[in-house]
Short mmCIF file of C-alpha atoms and ligand atoms in Angstrom, two decimals:
data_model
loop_
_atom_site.label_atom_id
_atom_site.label_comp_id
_atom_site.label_asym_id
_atom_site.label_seq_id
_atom_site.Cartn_x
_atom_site.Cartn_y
_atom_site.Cartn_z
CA UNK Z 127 165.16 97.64 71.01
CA UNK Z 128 166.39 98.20 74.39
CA UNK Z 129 164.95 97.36 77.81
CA UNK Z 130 165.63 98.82 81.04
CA UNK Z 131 164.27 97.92 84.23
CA UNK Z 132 162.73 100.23 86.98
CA UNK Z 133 162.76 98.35 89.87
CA UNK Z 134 160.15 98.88 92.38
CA UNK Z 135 159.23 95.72 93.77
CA UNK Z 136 156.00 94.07 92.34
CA UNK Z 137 155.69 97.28 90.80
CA UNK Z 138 158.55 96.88 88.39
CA UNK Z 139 158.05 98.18 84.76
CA UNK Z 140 160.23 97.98 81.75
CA UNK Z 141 161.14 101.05 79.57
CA UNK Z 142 161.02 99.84 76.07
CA UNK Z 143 163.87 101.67 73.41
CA UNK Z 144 163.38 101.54 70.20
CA UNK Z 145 162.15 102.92 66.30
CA UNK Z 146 159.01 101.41 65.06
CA UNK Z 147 157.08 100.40 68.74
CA UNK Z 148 154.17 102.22 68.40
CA UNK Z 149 153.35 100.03 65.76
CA UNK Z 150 154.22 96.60 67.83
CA UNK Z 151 150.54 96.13 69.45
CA UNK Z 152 151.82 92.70 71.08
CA UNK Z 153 154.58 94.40 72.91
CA UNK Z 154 151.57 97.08 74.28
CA UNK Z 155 149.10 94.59 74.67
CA UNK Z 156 151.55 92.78 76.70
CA UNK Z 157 150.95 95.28 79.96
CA UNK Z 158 147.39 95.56 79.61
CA UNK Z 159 145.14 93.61 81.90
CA UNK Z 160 141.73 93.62 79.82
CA UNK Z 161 141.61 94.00 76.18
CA UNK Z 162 140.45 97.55 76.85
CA UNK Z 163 141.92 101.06 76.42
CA UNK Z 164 141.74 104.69 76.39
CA UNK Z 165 144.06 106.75 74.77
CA UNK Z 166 144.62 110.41 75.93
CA UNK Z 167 146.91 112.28 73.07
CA UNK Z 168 146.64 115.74 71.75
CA UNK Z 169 145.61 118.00 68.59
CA UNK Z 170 149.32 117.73 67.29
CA UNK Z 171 150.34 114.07 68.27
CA UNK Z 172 146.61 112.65 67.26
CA UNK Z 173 146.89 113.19 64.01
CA UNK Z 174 150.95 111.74 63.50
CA UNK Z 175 150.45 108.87 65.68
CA UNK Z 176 146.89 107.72 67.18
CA UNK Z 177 145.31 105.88 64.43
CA UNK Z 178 149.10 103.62 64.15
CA UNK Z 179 148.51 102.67 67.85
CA UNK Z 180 144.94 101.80 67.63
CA UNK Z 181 145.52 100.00 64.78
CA UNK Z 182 148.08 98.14 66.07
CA UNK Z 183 145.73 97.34 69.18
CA UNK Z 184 143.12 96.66 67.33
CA UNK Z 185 145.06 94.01 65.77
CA UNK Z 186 145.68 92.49 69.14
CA UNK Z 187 142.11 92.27 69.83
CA UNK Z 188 142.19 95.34 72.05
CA UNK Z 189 139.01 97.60 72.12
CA UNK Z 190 140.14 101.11 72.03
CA UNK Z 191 138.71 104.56 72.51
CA UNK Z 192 140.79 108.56 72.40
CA UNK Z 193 140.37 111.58 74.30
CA UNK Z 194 141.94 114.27 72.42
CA UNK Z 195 142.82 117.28 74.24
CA UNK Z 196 144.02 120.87 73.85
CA UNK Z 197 147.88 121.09 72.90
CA UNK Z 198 150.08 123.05 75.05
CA UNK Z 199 151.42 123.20 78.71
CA UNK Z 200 148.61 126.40 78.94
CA UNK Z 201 145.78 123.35 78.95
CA UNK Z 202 147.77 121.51 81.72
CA UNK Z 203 145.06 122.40 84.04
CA UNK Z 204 141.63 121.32 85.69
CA UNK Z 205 139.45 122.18 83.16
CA UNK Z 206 141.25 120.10 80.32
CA UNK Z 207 141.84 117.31 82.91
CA UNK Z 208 137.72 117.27 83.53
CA UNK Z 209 138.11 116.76 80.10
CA UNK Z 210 139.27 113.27 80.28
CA UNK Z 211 137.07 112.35 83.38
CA UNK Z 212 133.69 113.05 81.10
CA UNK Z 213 135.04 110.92 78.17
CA UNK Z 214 136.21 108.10 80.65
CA UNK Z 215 132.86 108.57 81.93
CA UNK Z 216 130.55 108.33 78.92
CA UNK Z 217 132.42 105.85 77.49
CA UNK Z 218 131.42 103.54 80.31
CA UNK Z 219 135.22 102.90 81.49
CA UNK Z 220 136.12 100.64 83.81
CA UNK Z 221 138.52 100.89 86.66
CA UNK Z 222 140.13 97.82 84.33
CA UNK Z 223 140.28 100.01 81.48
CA UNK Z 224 144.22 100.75 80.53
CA UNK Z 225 144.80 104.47 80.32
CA UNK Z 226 147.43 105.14 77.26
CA UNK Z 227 149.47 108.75 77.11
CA UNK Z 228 150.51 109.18 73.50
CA UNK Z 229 152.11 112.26 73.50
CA UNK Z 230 154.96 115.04 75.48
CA UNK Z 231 155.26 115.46 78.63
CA UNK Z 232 151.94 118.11 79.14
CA UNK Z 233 150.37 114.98 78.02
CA UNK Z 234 151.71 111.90 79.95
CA UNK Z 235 151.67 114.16 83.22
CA UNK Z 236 147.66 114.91 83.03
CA UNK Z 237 147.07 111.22 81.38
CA UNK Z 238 148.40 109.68 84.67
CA UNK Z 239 147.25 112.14 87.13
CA UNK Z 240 144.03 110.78 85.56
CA UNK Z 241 145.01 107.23 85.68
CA UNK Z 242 145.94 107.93 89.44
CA UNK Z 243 142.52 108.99 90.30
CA UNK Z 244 139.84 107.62 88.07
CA UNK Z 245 137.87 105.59 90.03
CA UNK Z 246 140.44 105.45 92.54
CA UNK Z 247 143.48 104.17 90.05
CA UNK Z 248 143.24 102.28 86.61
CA UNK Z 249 146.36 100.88 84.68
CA UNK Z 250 148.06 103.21 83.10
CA UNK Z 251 150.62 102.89 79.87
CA UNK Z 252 153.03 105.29 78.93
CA UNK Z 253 153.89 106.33 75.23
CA UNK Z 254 156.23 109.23 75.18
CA UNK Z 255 156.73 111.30 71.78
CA UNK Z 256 159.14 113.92 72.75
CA UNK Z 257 162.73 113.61 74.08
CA UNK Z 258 161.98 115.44 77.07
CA UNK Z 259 158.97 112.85 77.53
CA UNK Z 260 161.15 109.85 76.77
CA UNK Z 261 164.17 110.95 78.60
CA UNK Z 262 162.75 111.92 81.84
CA UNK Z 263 158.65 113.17 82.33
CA UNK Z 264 157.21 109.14 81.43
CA UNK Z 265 159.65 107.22 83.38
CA UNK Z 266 159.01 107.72 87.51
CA UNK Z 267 155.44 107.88 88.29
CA UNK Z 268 155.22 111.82 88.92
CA UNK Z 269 152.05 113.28 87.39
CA UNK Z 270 150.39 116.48 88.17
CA UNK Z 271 148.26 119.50 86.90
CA UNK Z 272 149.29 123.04 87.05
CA UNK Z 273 147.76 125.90 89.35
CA UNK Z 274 148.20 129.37 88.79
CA UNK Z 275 150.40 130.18 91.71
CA UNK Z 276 152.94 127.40 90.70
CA UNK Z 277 153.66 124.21 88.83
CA UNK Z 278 152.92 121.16 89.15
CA UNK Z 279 151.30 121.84 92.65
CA UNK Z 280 148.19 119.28 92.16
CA UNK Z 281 149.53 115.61 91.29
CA UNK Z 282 149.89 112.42 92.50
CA UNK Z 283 153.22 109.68 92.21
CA UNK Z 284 151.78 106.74 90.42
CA UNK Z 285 154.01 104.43 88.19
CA UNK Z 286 153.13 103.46 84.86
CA UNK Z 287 152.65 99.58 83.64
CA UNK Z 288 155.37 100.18 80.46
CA UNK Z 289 157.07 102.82 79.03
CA UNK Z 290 157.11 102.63 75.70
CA UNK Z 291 159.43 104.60 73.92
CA UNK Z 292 159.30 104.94 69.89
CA UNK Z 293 162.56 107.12 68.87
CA UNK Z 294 160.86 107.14 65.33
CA UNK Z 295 158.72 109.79 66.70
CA UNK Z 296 161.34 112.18 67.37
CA UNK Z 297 161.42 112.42 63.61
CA UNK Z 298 158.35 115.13 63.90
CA UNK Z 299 159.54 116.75 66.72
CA UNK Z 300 159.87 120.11 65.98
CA UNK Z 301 163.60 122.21 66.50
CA UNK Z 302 162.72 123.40 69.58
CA UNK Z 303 161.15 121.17 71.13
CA UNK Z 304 164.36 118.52 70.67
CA UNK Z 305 166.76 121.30 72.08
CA UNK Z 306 164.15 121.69 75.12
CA UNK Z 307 164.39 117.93 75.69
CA UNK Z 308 168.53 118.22 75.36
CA UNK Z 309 168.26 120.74 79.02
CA UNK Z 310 167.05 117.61 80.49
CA UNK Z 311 169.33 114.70 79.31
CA UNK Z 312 172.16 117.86 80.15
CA UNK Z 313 170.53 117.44 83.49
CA UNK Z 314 171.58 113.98 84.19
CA UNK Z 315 175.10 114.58 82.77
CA UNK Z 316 175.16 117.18 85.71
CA UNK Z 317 173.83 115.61 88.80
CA UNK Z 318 175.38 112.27 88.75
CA UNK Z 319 176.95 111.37 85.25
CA UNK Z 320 180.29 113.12 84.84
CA UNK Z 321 181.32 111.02 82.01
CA UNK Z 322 177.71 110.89 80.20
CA UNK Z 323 178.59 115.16 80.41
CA UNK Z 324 181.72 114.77 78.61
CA UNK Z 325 179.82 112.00 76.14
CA UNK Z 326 177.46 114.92 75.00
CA UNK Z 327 180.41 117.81 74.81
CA UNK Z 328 182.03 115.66 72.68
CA UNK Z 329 178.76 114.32 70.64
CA UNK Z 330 175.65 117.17 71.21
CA UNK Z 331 175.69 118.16 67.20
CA UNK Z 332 175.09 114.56 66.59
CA UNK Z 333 172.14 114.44 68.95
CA UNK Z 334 170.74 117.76 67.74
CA UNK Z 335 171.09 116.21 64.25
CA UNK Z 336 169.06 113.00 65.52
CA UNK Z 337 171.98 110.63 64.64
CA UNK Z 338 170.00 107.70 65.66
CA UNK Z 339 173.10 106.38 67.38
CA UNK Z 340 173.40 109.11 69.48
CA UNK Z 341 169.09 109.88 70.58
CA UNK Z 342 169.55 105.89 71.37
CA UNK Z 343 172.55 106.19 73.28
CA UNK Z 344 171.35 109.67 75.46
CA UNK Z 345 167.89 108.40 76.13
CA UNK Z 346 169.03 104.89 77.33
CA UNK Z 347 171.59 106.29 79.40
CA UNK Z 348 168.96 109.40 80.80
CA UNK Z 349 166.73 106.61 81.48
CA UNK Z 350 169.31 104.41 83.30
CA UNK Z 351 170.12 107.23 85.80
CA UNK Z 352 166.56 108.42 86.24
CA UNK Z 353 165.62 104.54 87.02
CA UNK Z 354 168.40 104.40 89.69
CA UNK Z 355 167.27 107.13 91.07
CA UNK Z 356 163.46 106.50 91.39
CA UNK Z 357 164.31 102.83 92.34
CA UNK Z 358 166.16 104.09 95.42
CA UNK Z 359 163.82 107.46 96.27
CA UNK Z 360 160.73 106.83 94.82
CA UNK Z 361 158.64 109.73 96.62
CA UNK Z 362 161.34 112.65 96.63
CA UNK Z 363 161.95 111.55 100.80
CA UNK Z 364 165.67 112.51 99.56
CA UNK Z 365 168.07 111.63 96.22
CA UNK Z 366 165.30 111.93 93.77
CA UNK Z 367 165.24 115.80 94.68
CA UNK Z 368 168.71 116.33 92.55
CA UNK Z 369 166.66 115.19 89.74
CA UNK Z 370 165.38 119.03 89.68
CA UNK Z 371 168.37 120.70 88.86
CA UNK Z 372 167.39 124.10 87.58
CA UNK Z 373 163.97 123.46 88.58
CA UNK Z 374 162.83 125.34 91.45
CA UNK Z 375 164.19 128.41 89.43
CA UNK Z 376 162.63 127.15 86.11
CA UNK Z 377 159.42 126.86 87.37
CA UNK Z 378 159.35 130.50 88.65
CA UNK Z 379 160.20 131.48 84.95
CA UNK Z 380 157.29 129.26 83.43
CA UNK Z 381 154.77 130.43 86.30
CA UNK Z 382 155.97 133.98 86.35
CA UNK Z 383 155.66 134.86 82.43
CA UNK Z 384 152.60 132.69 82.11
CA UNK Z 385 152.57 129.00 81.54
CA UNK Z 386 153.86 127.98 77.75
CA UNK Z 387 155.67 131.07 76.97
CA UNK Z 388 158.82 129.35 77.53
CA UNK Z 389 158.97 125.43 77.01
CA UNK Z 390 159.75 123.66 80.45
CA UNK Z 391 163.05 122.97 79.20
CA UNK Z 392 164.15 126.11 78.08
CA UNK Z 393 163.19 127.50 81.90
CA UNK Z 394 165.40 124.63 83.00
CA UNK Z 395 167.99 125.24 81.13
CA UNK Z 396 167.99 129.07 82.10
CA UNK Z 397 167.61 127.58 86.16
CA UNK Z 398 170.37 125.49 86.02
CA UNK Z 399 172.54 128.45 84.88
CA UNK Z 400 171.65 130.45 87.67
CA UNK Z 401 171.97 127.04 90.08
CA UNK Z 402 175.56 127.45 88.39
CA UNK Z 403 175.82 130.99 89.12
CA UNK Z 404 174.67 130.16 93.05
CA UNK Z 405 177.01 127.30 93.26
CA UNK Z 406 180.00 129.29 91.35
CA UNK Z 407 179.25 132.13 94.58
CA UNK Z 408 179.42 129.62 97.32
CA UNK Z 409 182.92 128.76 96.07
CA UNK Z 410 182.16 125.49 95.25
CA UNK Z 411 182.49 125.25 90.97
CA UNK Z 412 184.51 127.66 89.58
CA UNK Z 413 184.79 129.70 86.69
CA UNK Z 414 186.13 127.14 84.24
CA UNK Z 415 182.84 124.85 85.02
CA UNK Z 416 180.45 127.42 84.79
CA UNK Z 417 182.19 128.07 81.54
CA UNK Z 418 181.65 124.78 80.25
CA UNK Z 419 177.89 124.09 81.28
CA UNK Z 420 177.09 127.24 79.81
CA UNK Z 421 179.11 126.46 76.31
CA UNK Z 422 177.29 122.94 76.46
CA UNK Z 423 173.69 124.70 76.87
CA UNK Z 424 174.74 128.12 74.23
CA UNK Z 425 175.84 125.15 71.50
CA UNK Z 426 172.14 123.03 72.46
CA UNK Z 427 170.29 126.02 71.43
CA UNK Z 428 169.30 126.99 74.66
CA UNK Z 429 168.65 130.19 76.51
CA UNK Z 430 171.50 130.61 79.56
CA UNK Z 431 169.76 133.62 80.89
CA UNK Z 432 166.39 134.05 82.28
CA UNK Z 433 163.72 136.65 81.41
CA UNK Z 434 164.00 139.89 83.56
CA UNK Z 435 161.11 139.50 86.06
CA UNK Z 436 160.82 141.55 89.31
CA UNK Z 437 163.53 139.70 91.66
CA UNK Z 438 160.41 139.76 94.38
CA UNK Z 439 158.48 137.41 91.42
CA UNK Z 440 161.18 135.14 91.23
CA UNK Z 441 161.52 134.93 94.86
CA UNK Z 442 157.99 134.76 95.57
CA UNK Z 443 157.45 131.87 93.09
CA UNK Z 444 160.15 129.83 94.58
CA UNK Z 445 159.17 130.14 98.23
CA UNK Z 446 156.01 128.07 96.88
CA UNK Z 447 158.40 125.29 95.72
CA UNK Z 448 157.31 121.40 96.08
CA UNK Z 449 161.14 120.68 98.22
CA UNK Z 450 160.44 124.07 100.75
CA UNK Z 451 160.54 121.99 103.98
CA UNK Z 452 159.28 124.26 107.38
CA UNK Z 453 159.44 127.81 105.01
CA UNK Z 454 163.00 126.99 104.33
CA UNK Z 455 163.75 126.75 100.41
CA UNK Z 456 166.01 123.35 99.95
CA UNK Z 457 168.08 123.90 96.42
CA UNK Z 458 169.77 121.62 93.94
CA UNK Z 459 173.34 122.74 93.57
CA UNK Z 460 176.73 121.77 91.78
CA UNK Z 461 179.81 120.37 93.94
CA UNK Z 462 181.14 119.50 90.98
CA UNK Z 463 180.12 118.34 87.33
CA UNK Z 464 178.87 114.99 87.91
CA UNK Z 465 177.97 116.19 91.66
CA UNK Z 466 174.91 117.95 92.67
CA UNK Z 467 173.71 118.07 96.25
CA UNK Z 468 170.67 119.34 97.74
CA UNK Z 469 171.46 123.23 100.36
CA UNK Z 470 168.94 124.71 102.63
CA UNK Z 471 171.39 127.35 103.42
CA UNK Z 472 172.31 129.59 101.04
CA UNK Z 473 170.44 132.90 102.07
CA UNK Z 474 168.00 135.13 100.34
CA UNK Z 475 170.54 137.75 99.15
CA UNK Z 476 172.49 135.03 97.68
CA UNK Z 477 169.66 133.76 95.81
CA UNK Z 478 168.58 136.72 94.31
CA UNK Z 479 172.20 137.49 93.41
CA UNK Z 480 172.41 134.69 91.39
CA UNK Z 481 169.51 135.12 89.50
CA UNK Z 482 170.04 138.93 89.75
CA UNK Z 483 173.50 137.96 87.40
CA UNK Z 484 171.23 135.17 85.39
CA UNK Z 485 168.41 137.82 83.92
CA UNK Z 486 168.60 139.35 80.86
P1 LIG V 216 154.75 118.94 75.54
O1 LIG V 216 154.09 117.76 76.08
O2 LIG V 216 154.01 120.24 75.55
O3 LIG V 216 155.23 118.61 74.06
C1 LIG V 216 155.90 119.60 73.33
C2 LIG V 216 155.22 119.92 72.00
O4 LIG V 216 155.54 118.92 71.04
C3 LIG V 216 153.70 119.96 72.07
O5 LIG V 216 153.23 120.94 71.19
C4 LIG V 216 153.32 118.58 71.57
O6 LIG V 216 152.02 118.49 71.07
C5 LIG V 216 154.34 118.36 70.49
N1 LIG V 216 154.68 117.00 70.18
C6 LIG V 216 154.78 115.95 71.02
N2 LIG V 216 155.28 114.89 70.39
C7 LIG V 216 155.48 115.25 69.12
C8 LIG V 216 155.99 114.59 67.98
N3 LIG V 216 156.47 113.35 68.05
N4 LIG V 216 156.02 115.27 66.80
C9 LIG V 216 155.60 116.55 66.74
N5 LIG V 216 155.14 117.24 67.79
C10 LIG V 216 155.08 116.58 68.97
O7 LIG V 216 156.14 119.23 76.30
P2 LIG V 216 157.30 118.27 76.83
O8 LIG V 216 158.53 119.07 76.71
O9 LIG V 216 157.23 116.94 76.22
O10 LIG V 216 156.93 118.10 78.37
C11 LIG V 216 156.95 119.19 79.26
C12 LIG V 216 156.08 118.85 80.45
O11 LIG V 216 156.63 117.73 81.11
C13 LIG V 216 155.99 119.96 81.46
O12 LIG V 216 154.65 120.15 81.83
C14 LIG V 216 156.78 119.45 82.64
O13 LIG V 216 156.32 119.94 83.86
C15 LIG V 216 156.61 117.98 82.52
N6 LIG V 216 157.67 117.18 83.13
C16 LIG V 216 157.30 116.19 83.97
C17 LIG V 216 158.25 115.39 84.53
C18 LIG V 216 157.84 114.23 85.39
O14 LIG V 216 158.71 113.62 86.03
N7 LIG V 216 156.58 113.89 85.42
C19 LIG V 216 159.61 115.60 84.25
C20 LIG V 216 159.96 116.62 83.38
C21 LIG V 216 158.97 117.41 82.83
N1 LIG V 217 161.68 115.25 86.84
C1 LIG V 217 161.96 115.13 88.22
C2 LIG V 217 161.55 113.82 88.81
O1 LIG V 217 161.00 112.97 88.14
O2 LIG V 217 161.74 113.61 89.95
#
């Protein structure tokens, strides 16, 4: 097992590595107050995983209860979040109560927007099953809803107790969903991890094959970055915006064709190619680069062109973006591989360019 630290004062929390944790209910029971807990999973995940965990809590002495939801990032909403609020309700929780996300990233987001707000805030335990989940959505304290006019728009920042991240599970994960998860560990290789970029050229058909060397090796080191990152910037007031590389045009893809036709990784993946495309037009990557981040993504599996929406839908969806700061659009772009900064300036022609040249 590995541990990694993200350091926010007295609200610190370790990110626990490792196969087999789900079924180590000392190492969970160790970050819960009271010997009480809810676990929020899904229709898919419940049945793999929920009766290990509450067996293994159980065995600690911890009482335990489930809220199974909906599966999909089309139930990332209000009405399956109310969902979570009646059972936390009836069941007579208390504010002590631990809240436990087994599942993706649809899952851990809506678990700890709960968390956040039930009865003002309860502890709250993170149990990623995807890569994407254990390489990037558990670890920070973002959580959030969807609303139709963009993503992510309703949420709160509120850190988890643990992260607790069993690579075992990875062994269900379907195709896709690992390659979706691969756009984001890309992501880090991008923004601030030149040689971590070069790691996974070199060592990507390992990871796809879930050589347990190599998922160890590009979670840990996903995880290290994003932990820097949050630890200096925990609120997005600056850095943590390069974390959304791809993003801002990703999100206009998932909103604009209808939430879960494309996974959130596959619209990031597509975003970051036409972040490429902008950056590649402002002179500052060349050819050669673009070249390679698209080879890296076309060899991953996934899609380096977006869907061909009206250029107005694109544009319209992006001027509702979380980092717009007085109705000017702020952008994650590439300096270099390794180098992303964040540019209020490059101009609505230039943007729609870019993604103009990014559509199939
Ligand atoms: P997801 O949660 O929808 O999970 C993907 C699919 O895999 C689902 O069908 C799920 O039920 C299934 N699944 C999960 N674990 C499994 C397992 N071990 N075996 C078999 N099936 C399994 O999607 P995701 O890619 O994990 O997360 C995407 C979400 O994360 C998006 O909503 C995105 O906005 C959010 N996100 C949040 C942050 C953040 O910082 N909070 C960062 C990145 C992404
Ligand atoms: N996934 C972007 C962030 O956590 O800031």
């Amino acid at each position: 097992m590995q541990t990694l630290n993200v350091a926010l004062g007295e609200r610190s929390y370790p990110i626990y590595i490792g196969r087999g944790l789900l079924d180590d209910g000392a190492l969970i029971r160790r970050h819960i107050a009271r010997p009480r807990v809810a676990i929020v999973t899904n229709d898919v995940v419940g049945p793999l995983y929920l009766e290990r965990v509450r067996t293994a809590l159980e065995k600690q002495g911890v009482a335990t209860s489930a809220v199974v939801l909906p599966d999909g990032e089309a139930h990332k909403d209000w009405v399956t979040l109310n969902r979570v609020f009646d059972a936390l309700l009836e069941g007579r929780c208390e504010r002590s109560t631990t809240l436990v996300a087994l599942g993706g990233g649809v899952i851990g987001d809506m678990a700890g927007f709960a968390a956040a707000t039930y009865q003002r805030g309860m502890p709250f335990v993170q149990i990623p099953t995807t890569l994407l989940a254990q390489v990037d959505s558990s670890v920070g304290g973002k959580t959030a809803i969807n609303h139709p006019l963009g993503k992510n728009m309703i949420g709160a920042f509120f850190q988890p107790r643990a992260v607790i991240a069993d690579t075992a599970t990875l062994d269900s994960l379907p195709d896709r969903e690992l390659r979706a998860g691969v756009a984001e560990v890309i992501k880090y290789g991008l923004i601030r991890d030149a040689e971590f970029f070069v790691w996974l050229e070199t060592n990507l058909e390992a990871l796809l094959a879930r050589d347990a060397g190599a998922l160890a090796f590009a979670i840990e080191r996903s995880c290290a970055n994003k932990a820097e990152v949050v630890a200096r910037d925990e609120t997005e007031q600056g850095e943590r915006a390069l974390l959304n590389l791809g993003h801002t045009f990703g999100h206009a893809i998932e909103a604009g064709l209808g939430y879960g036709q494309w996974l959130h990784g596959e619209a990031v993946a597509a975003g970051t190619m036409m972040a490429a495309e902008l950056s590649r037009r402002l002179g500052w990557i060349d050819d050669v680069v673009v070249a390679r981040i698209e080879s890296l993504h076309r060899r991953a599996g996934l899609p380096v062109q977006g869907p061909r929406l009206p250029l107005q839908t694109y544009l319209d969806l992006m001027a509702g973006d979380k980092k717009v700061e007085g109705g000017q659009l702020r952008l994650i772009l590439l300096r270099a591989i390794g180098e992303a900064v964040i540019h209020a300036d490059a101009g609505r022609d230039a943007i729609a360019a870019a993604i103009d040249a990014r559509c199939a």
